[in-house]
């Protein structure tokens, strides 16, 4: 009986999630979400893949891997991938605008993972995004680089004359200890009125393992990796918060963009 209730509840939650995503799709068009942070190792690719696989449970998702090291494209080619999720590797000569435009025609969500560099490609990606996520480990160095990313976003906003919704995502957060660096980072961001995700991506073996085993969190073997349930809950909370944030900001941003034409 308990098992039945659990399955029914799970199916219901999934159904609601899918309905919600369909609603986003109808109301706001296909949002493009990009991960920007000039510092390497901050958790861009990992968080992008966590979000992509989570959203792909209920919608068609395309990830544009715009990092020449191609971590997500390699993940996809070495593993089995997952249905509903397509990975496009951006070539050196490709226009990121063309890639995003094409992907938006085919998918409900487009996710762009970028190289850890504040270059023209990053600026273009920001200007074509409906939402920018800035992963940050909460260290002083990551914080400085998050500030560079925000400066880049502000510059793009001035250039294209529309608001580009964005928020910092704390990543690789220690589950047990709230570090002093993190507390300082939080108050610094609050002082500057910068939006921060309530959900933090915790440092978990499962999140590392998706790349080591070229698989998704749901397909990891719980005998090989510990803390799987917590990782799944964390991934789900992150995807939900992204959807909620898109719902409140994308419509405005799109309307503003349309109004500006
Ligand atoms: N939440 C996490 N838990 C555990 N390891 C993580 C997490 N996020 C990132 N890592 C690890 O940190 C390293 C850098 O992460 P990555 O996502 O490649 O960063 P970036 O794309 O910003 O360079 C990788 O080895 C990755 O496995
Ligand atoms: Mg990366």
XYZ file of N, CA, C and O in Angstrom, residues 31-33 48 52 55-56 59-65 72 84-89 99-113:
144
model
N 12.588 29.386 -23.484
C 13.646 30.162 -22.854
C 15.049 29.577 -23.045
O 15.228 28.356 -23.087
N 15.999 30.484 -23.176
C 17.413 30.098 -23.217
C 18.052 30.504 -21.898
O 17.939 31.650 -21.464
N 18.690 29.522 -21.278
C 19.315 29.740 -19.968
C 20.815 29.521 -20.143
O 21.224 28.463 -20.635
N 24.943 22.930 -15.229
C 24.202 22.971 -16.501
C 23.661 21.585 -16.834
O 22.506 21.438 -17.251
N 19.858 20.378 -17.119
C 19.397 19.836 -18.401
C 18.738 18.471 -18.219
O 17.648 18.227 -18.753
N 15.323 18.871 -16.388
C 14.259 19.423 -17.233
C 13.845 18.443 -18.322
O 12.690 18.402 -18.730
N 14.808 17.646 -18.786
C 14.529 16.698 -19.874
C 13.576 15.581 -19.440
O 13.083 14.827 -20.266
N 10.433 17.672 -20.726
C 10.415 18.560 -21.898
C 11.640 18.306 -22.773
O 12.623 17.727 -22.321
N 11.537 18.773 -23.996
C 12.679 18.625 -24.910
C 13.709 19.713 -24.556
O 13.382 20.894 -24.471
N 14.946 19.280 -24.351
C 16.006 20.208 -23.942
C 17.184 20.097 -24.911
O 17.576 18.997 -25.308
N 17.724 21.240 -25.295
C 18.961 21.226 -26.078
C 20.030 21.946 -25.274
O 19.806 23.051 -24.767
N 21.188 21.306 -25.125
C 22.328 21.973 -24.494
C 23.298 22.364 -25.608
O 23.685 21.529 -26.427
N 23.649 23.644 -25.628
C 24.702 24.077 -26.547
C 25.984 24.120 -25.738
O 26.093 24.876 -24.764
N 26.908 23.261 -26.091
C 28.187 23.217 -25.390
C 29.132 24.179 -26.098
O 29.676 23.872 -27.162
N 30.352 18.637 -21.958
C 29.015 18.023 -22.046
C 28.863 17.229 -23.343
O 28.243 16.169 -23.360
N 15.049 13.009 -24.935
C 14.595 14.390 -24.707
C 15.748 15.377 -24.578
O 15.518 16.557 -24.379
N 16.975 14.875 -24.573
C 18.115 15.781 -24.392
C 19.062 15.665 -25.583
O 19.563 14.586 -25.887
N 19.239 16.803 -26.249
C 20.149 16.831 -27.395
C 21.308 17.772 -27.074
O 21.096 18.829 -26.473
N 22.517 17.359 -27.455
C 23.682 18.209 -27.181
C 24.234 18.705 -28.515
O 24.443 17.914 -29.441
N 24.462 19.999 -28.585
C 25.064 20.560 -29.795
C 26.402 21.178 -29.417
O 26.467 22.018 -28.499
N 27.426 20.753 -30.092
C 28.760 21.298 -29.827
C 28.976 22.528 -30.715
O 28.871 22.428 -31.946
N 23.066 29.367 -33.451
C 22.860 28.106 -32.731
C 21.670 28.212 -31.770
O 20.838 27.316 -31.700
N 21.615 29.320 -31.038
C 20.522 29.494 -30.075
C 19.181 29.605 -30.804
O 18.198 28.961 -30.429
N 19.167 30.389 -31.875
C 17.919 30.574 -32.626
C 17.396 29.241 -33.161
O 16.207 28.940 -33.055
N 18.300 28.454 -33.735
C 17.913 27.142 -34.271
C 17.402 26.229 -33.159
O 16.404 25.538 -33.307
N 18.135 26.231 -32.030
C 17.767 25.355 -30.914
C 16.412 25.753 -30.339
O 15.604 24.894 -29.979
N 16.152 27.059 -30.278
C 14.868 27.526 -29.722
C 13.680 27.064 -30.556
O 12.567 26.964 -30.056
N 13.934 26.798 -31.853
C 12.834 26.323 -32.708
C 12.493 24.873 -32.393
O 11.406 24.409 -32.673
N 13.477 24.153 -31.862
C 13.285 22.708 -31.701
C 13.023 22.255 -30.264
O 12.536 21.144 -30.058
N 13.412 23.074 -29.282
C 13.349 22.593 -27.897
C 12.537 23.523 -27.002
O 12.356 24.692 -27.309
N 12.073 22.978 -25.903
C 11.340 23.786 -24.925
C 12.324 24.615 -24.093
O 12.031 25.739 -23.710
N 13.481 24.018 -23.797
C 14.506 24.740 -23.052
C 15.843 24.629 -23.780
O 16.214 23.539 -24.227
N 16.527 25.752 -23.877
C 17.883 25.737 -24.436
C 18.823 26.152 -23.312
O 18.598 27.154 -22.635
N 19.857 25.349 -23.106
C 20.824 25.637 -22.046
C 22.192 25.817 -22.695
O 22.595 24.995 -23.526
N 22.873 26.894 -22.350
C 24.197 27.121 -22.943
C 25.260 27.032 -21.854
O 25.219 27.777 -20.868
N 26.185 26.103 -22.034
C 27.331 26.009 -21.122
C 28.501 26.710 -21.801
O 28.780 26.461 -22.973
